[in-house]
Amino acid sequence: MKELSCKQTEKLIPYFIKDEMDNYTKRQFLAHVEECPSCYEELSIQFLVSAGMQRLENGDTFDLNRELKMKMFTERRHLHILTSLQGGLYATEAIALLLSALILTIIVL
Ligand SMILES: [Zn+2]
């Protein structure tokens, strides 16, 4: 899998926020953002701005940092499930993926 550069990742942020991203790109995007603090920072800012504007219009209360983490986790889990289905992973591997996702959430939250 070809890795994304920071420049490419930054350009993709709006598509991730708007859910206009194919699964292949999303996988690369998440892999980069999880490893790259500066791109994660950029993603949080753009997410906060775009989601924050909507919320202000709706007058809802919100915890956007948490929401971004949840969104990333949900997308990740979705991709893991897709991978398991497509690749015909063994059950043990699927469990290992699930566990690492869980551990990640615990660390992140
Ligand atoms: Zn980066």
Short mmCIF file of N, CA and C and ligand atoms in Angstrom, two decimals:
data_model
loop_
_atom_site.label_atom_id
_atom_site.label_comp_id
_atom_site.label_asym_id
_atom_site.label_seq_id
_atom_site.Cartn_x
_atom_site.Cartn_y
_atom_site.Cartn_z
N MET A 1 0.85 -1.20 0.00
CA MET A 1 0.00 0.00 0.00
C MET A 1 0.88 1.25 0.00
N LYS A 2 0.62 2.14 -0.91
CA LYS A 2 1.42 3.36 -0.99
C LYS A 2 1.00 4.31 0.13
N GLU A 3 1.96 4.85 0.84
CA GLU A 3 1.62 5.75 1.93
C GLU A 3 1.38 7.16 1.43
N LEU A 4 0.51 7.84 2.12
CA LEU A 4 0.20 9.22 1.74
C LEU A 4 1.24 10.16 2.35
N SER A 5 1.53 11.22 1.63
CA SER A 5 2.37 12.27 2.20
C SER A 5 1.49 13.18 3.06
N CYS A 6 2.13 14.03 3.85
CA CYS A 6 1.37 14.98 4.67
C CYS A 6 0.54 15.90 3.79
N LYS A 7 1.12 16.30 2.68
CA LYS A 7 0.43 17.20 1.77
C LYS A 7 -0.85 16.56 1.23
N GLN A 8 -0.72 15.31 0.81
CA GLN A 8 -1.90 14.60 0.29
C GLN A 8 -2.94 14.42 1.38
N THR A 9 -2.47 14.08 2.58
CA THR A 9 -3.38 13.85 3.69
C THR A 9 -4.18 15.11 4.01
N GLU A 10 -3.48 16.24 4.05
CA GLU A 10 -4.16 17.50 4.34
C GLU A 10 -5.26 17.79 3.34
N LYS A 11 -4.98 17.50 2.08
CA LYS A 11 -5.98 17.75 1.05
C LYS A 11 -7.21 16.85 1.22
N LEU A 12 -6.99 15.71 1.83
CA LEU A 12 -8.09 14.73 1.97
C LEU A 12 -8.99 15.02 3.19
N ILE A 13 -8.50 15.85 4.11
CA ILE A 13 -9.24 16.07 5.35
C ILE A 13 -10.70 16.45 5.13
N PRO A 14 -10.99 17.42 4.24
CA PRO A 14 -12.40 17.79 4.05
C PRO A 14 -13.27 16.62 3.57
N TYR A 15 -12.68 15.74 2.78
CA TYR A 15 -13.45 14.60 2.26
C TYR A 15 -13.74 13.59 3.36
N PHE A 16 -12.79 13.47 4.27
CA PHE A 16 -13.00 12.58 5.41
C PHE A 16 -14.13 13.13 6.28
N ILE A 17 -14.10 14.41 6.54
CA ILE A 17 -15.10 15.03 7.40
C ILE A 17 -16.49 14.91 6.77
N LYS A 18 -16.55 15.08 5.46
CA LYS A 18 -17.86 15.03 4.79
C LYS A 18 -18.27 13.61 4.41
N ASP A 19 -17.44 12.63 4.77
CA ASP A 19 -17.72 11.24 4.42
C ASP A 19 -17.77 11.03 2.92
N GLU A 20 -16.91 11.74 2.22
CA GLU A 20 -16.85 11.57 0.77
C GLU A 20 -15.52 10.93 0.40
N MET A 21 -15.29 9.74 0.92
CA MET A 21 -14.00 9.11 0.73
C MET A 21 -14.21 7.61 0.51
N ASP A 22 -13.53 7.06 -0.47
CA ASP A 22 -13.67 5.62 -0.67
C ASP A 22 -12.86 4.87 0.39
N ASN A 23 -13.17 3.62 0.56
CA ASN A 23 -12.58 2.85 1.67
C ASN A 23 -11.07 2.69 1.54
N TYR A 24 -10.61 2.59 0.32
CA TYR A 24 -9.16 2.43 0.11
C TYR A 24 -8.43 3.68 0.59
N THR A 25 -8.93 4.84 0.16
CA THR A 25 -8.31 6.11 0.57
C THR A 25 -8.45 6.31 2.07
N LYS A 26 -9.61 5.94 2.60
CA LYS A 26 -9.88 6.13 4.02
C LYS A 26 -8.88 5.34 4.87
N ARG A 27 -8.58 4.14 4.41
CA ARG A 27 -7.62 3.30 5.12
C ARG A 27 -6.25 3.97 5.16
N GLN A 28 -5.83 4.49 4.04
CA GLN A 28 -4.53 5.17 3.98
C GLN A 28 -4.54 6.43 4.82
N PHE A 29 -5.67 7.15 4.73
CA PHE A 29 -5.81 8.40 5.45
C PHE A 29 -5.70 8.17 6.96
N LEU A 30 -6.47 7.20 7.45
CA LEU A 30 -6.45 6.92 8.89
C LEU A 30 -5.07 6.45 9.34
N ALA A 31 -4.45 5.61 8.52
CA ALA A 31 -3.12 5.11 8.88
C ALA A 31 -2.16 6.28 9.04
N HIS A 32 -2.25 7.24 8.15
CA HIS A 32 -1.34 8.39 8.22
C HIS A 32 -1.65 9.26 9.44
N VAL A 33 -2.93 9.58 9.60
CA VAL A 33 -3.32 10.51 10.67
C VAL A 33 -3.00 9.93 12.06
N GLU A 34 -3.13 8.61 12.18
CA GLU A 34 -2.85 7.99 13.47
C GLU A 34 -1.35 8.03 13.81
N GLU A 35 -0.53 8.11 12.79
CA GLU A 35 0.91 8.10 13.02
C GLU A 35 1.52 9.49 13.01
N CYS A 36 0.78 10.45 12.49
CA CYS A 36 1.37 11.77 12.23
C CYS A 36 0.66 12.84 13.06
N PRO A 37 1.30 13.30 14.12
CA PRO A 37 0.65 14.27 15.01
C PRO A 37 0.25 15.57 14.31
N SER A 38 1.05 16.02 13.35
CA SER A 38 0.73 17.31 12.75
C SER A 38 -0.51 17.20 11.85
N CYS A 39 -0.66 16.06 11.17
CA CYS A 39 -1.86 15.87 10.35
C CYS A 39 -3.08 15.64 11.23
N TYR A 40 -2.88 14.97 12.36
CA TYR A 40 -4.00 14.76 13.28
C TYR A 40 -4.47 16.10 13.82
N GLU A 41 -3.51 16.94 14.14
CA GLU A 41 -3.80 18.28 14.63
C GLU A 41 -4.64 19.05 13.59
N GLU A 42 -4.20 18.96 12.35
CA GLU A 42 -4.90 19.64 11.27
C GLU A 42 -6.32 19.09 11.12
N LEU A 43 -6.44 17.79 11.21
CA LEU A 43 -7.76 17.15 11.12
C LEU A 43 -8.66 17.62 12.26
N SER A 44 -8.13 17.66 13.50
CA SER A 44 -8.97 18.11 14.63
C SER A 44 -9.46 19.52 14.39
N ILE A 45 -8.56 20.37 13.93
CA ILE A 45 -8.95 21.77 13.73
C ILE A 45 -10.07 21.86 12.71
N GLN A 46 -9.85 21.20 11.57
CA GLN A 46 -10.88 21.29 10.52
C GLN A 46 -12.19 20.64 10.95
N PHE A 47 -12.07 19.55 11.70
CA PHE A 47 -13.28 18.88 12.18
C PHE A 47 -14.03 19.79 13.17
N LEU A 48 -13.28 20.39 14.08
CA LEU A 48 -13.90 21.27 15.07
C LEU A 48 -14.58 22.44 14.39
N VAL A 49 -13.91 23.00 13.41
CA VAL A 49 -14.48 24.15 12.72
C VAL A 49 -15.76 23.75 11.98
N SER A 50 -15.67 22.66 11.21
CA SER A 50 -16.83 22.32 10.39
C SER A 50 -17.99 21.79 11.23
N ALA A 51 -17.69 20.89 12.18
CA ALA A 51 -18.76 20.36 13.02
C ALA A 51 -19.26 21.43 13.99
N GLY A 52 -18.34 22.25 14.48
CA GLY A 52 -18.70 23.30 15.42
C GLY A 52 -19.66 24.31 14.83
N MET A 53 -19.45 24.67 13.57
CA MET A 53 -20.35 25.61 12.90
C MET A 53 -21.76 25.05 12.82
N GLN A 54 -21.84 23.78 12.46
CA GLN A 54 -23.16 23.13 12.37
C GLN A 54 -23.86 23.11 13.72
N ARG A 55 -23.10 22.77 14.75
CA ARG A 55 -23.70 22.66 16.07
C ARG A 55 -24.18 24.01 16.57
N LEU A 56 -23.40 25.03 16.29
CA LEU A 56 -23.79 26.35 16.73
C LEU A 56 -25.11 26.74 16.10
N GLU A 57 -25.27 26.36 14.82
CA GLU A 57 -26.52 26.65 14.13
C GLU A 57 -27.69 25.90 14.76
N ASN A 58 -27.40 24.64 15.16
CA ASN A 58 -28.46 23.83 15.76
C ASN A 58 -28.66 24.14 17.24
N GLY A 59 -27.68 24.80 17.85
CA GLY A 59 -27.75 25.10 19.27
C GLY A 59 -27.55 23.88 20.16
N ASP A 60 -26.92 22.82 19.65
CA ASP A 60 -26.66 21.63 20.46
C ASP A 60 -25.44 21.84 21.34
N THR A 61 -25.36 21.06 22.41
CA THR A 61 -24.11 21.00 23.16
C THR A 61 -23.24 19.92 22.52
N PHE A 62 -21.94 20.03 22.72
CA PHE A 62 -21.11 19.04 22.03
C PHE A 62 -19.75 18.86 22.68
N ASP A 63 -19.20 17.70 22.42
CA ASP A 63 -17.85 17.37 22.83
C ASP A 63 -17.14 16.88 21.58
N LEU A 64 -16.61 17.82 20.82
CA LEU A 64 -16.17 17.49 19.47
C LEU A 64 -14.89 16.67 19.43
N ASN A 65 -14.02 16.89 20.40
CA ASN A 65 -12.80 16.08 20.41
C ASN A 65 -13.14 14.61 20.55
N ARG A 66 -14.10 14.35 21.41
CA ARG A 66 -14.54 12.99 21.62
C ARG A 66 -15.22 12.47 20.35
N GLU A 67 -16.00 13.30 19.74
CA GLU A 67 -16.70 12.87 18.53
C GLU A 67 -15.75 12.51 17.41
N LEU A 68 -14.68 13.30 17.28
CA LEU A 68 -13.70 13.00 16.23
C LEU A 68 -13.06 11.65 16.50
N LYS A 69 -12.72 11.40 17.75
CA LYS A 69 -12.11 10.11 18.08
C LYS A 69 -13.08 8.98 17.81
N MET A 70 -14.33 9.20 18.15
CA MET A 70 -15.34 8.17 17.89
C MET A 70 -15.48 7.94 16.39
N LYS A 71 -15.46 9.01 15.63
CA LYS A 71 -15.60 8.88 14.18
C LYS A 71 -14.44 8.06 13.62
N MET A 72 -13.23 8.39 14.06
CA MET A 72 -12.06 7.66 13.58
C MET A 72 -12.13 6.20 13.98
N PHE A 73 -12.59 5.96 15.20
CA PHE A 73 -12.68 4.58 15.66
C PHE A 73 -13.73 3.81 14.86
N THR A 74 -14.87 4.45 14.65
CA THR A 74 -15.94 3.79 13.90
C THR A 74 -15.49 3.46 12.49
N GLU A 75 -14.81 4.41 11.85
CA GLU A 75 -14.34 4.18 10.48
C GLU A 75 -13.34 3.03 10.45
N ARG A 76 -12.46 3.03 11.44
CA ARG A 76 -11.46 1.98 11.55
C ARG A 76 -12.12 0.61 11.68
N ARG A 77 -13.08 0.55 12.57
CA ARG A 77 -13.75 -0.71 12.84
C ARG A 77 -14.47 -1.18 11.59
N HIS A 78 -15.09 -0.25 10.92
CA HIS A 78 -15.77 -0.55 9.68
C HIS A 78 -14.80 -1.16 8.67
N LEU A 79 -13.62 -0.57 8.57
CA LEU A 79 -12.61 -1.07 7.63
C LEU A 79 -12.11 -2.45 8.05
N HIS A 80 -11.96 -2.64 9.37
CA HIS A 80 -11.52 -3.95 9.84
C HIS A 80 -12.53 -5.02 9.45
N ILE A 81 -13.80 -4.70 9.62
CA ILE A 81 -14.85 -5.66 9.30
C ILE A 81 -14.81 -5.96 7.80
N LEU A 82 -14.69 -4.90 7.00
CA LEU A 82 -14.60 -5.08 5.55
C LEU A 82 -13.43 -5.98 5.18
N THR A 83 -12.28 -5.70 5.80
CA THR A 83 -11.09 -6.49 5.52
C THR A 83 -11.32 -7.95 5.86
N SER A 84 -11.93 -8.18 7.02
CA SER A 84 -12.18 -9.56 7.43
C SER A 84 -13.07 -10.26 6.42
N LEU A 85 -14.10 -9.55 5.98
CA LEU A 85 -15.04 -10.17 5.05
C LEU A 85 -14.37 -10.43 3.70
N GLN A 86 -13.64 -9.44 3.20
CA GLN A 86 -13.06 -9.55 1.86
C GLN A 86 -11.90 -10.54 1.85
N GLY A 87 -11.05 -10.44 2.86
CA GLY A 87 -9.85 -11.25 2.85
C GLY A 87 -10.04 -12.64 3.43
N GLY A 88 -11.21 -12.91 3.99
CA GLY A 88 -11.44 -14.20 4.61
C GLY A 88 -10.44 -14.48 5.72
N LEU A 89 -10.30 -13.52 6.61
CA LEU A 89 -9.36 -13.67 7.73
C LEU A 89 -9.78 -14.81 8.65
N TYR A 90 -8.82 -15.41 9.27
CA TYR A 90 -9.12 -16.40 10.29
C TYR A 90 -9.70 -15.71 11.51
N ALA A 91 -10.49 -16.43 12.25
CA ALA A 91 -11.18 -15.86 13.41
C ALA A 91 -10.19 -15.27 14.40
N THR A 92 -9.07 -15.94 14.60
CA THR A 92 -8.09 -15.44 15.58
C THR A 92 -7.55 -14.06 15.15
N GLU A 93 -7.35 -13.92 13.86
CA GLU A 93 -6.85 -12.63 13.37
C GLU A 93 -7.89 -11.54 13.57
N ALA A 94 -9.14 -11.90 13.32
CA ALA A 94 -10.23 -10.94 13.49
C ALA A 94 -10.30 -10.51 14.95
N ILE A 95 -10.13 -11.47 15.85
CA ILE A 95 -10.17 -11.16 17.28
C ILE A 95 -8.99 -10.26 17.65
N ALA A 96 -7.83 -10.56 17.09
CA ALA A 96 -6.65 -9.74 17.37
C ALA A 96 -6.88 -8.30 16.90
N LEU A 97 -7.50 -8.15 15.75
CA LEU A 97 -7.81 -6.81 15.23
C LEU A 97 -8.76 -6.09 16.16
N LEU A 98 -9.77 -6.81 16.58
CA LEU A 98 -10.78 -6.25 17.47
C LEU A 98 -10.15 -5.80 18.77
N LEU A 99 -9.28 -6.65 19.31
CA LEU A 99 -8.59 -6.33 20.55
C LEU A 99 -7.72 -5.09 20.40
N SER A 100 -6.99 -5.02 19.30
CA SER A 100 -6.11 -3.86 19.14
C SER A 100 -6.94 -2.60 18.96
N ALA A 101 -8.10 -2.73 18.32
CA ALA A 101 -9.00 -1.58 18.19
C ALA A 101 -9.49 -1.15 19.56
N LEU A 102 -9.83 -2.13 20.39
CA LEU A 102 -10.30 -1.84 21.74
C LEU A 102 -9.23 -1.14 22.56
N ILE A 103 -8.02 -1.68 22.48
CA ILE A 103 -6.90 -1.11 23.23
C ILE A 103 -6.67 0.33 22.78
N LEU A 104 -6.76 0.52 21.47
CA LEU A 104 -6.57 1.85 20.91
C LEU A 104 -7.60 2.82 21.49
N THR A 105 -8.85 2.38 21.55
CA THR A 105 -9.90 3.25 22.09
C THR A 105 -9.62 3.60 23.53
N ILE A 106 -9.19 2.61 24.29
CA ILE A 106 -8.93 2.85 25.70
C ILE A 106 -7.82 3.89 25.85
N ILE A 107 -6.80 3.77 25.02
CA ILE A 107 -5.70 4.72 25.09
C ILE A 107 -6.16 6.10 24.66
N VAL A 108 -6.95 6.13 23.59
CA VAL A 108 -7.34 7.41 23.00
C VAL A 108 -8.35 8.14 23.87
N LEU A 109 -9.27 7.40 24.48
CA LEU A 109 -10.38 8.06 25.19
C LEU A 109 -10.04 8.50 26.60
ZN ZN B 1 1.30 13.93 8.11
#
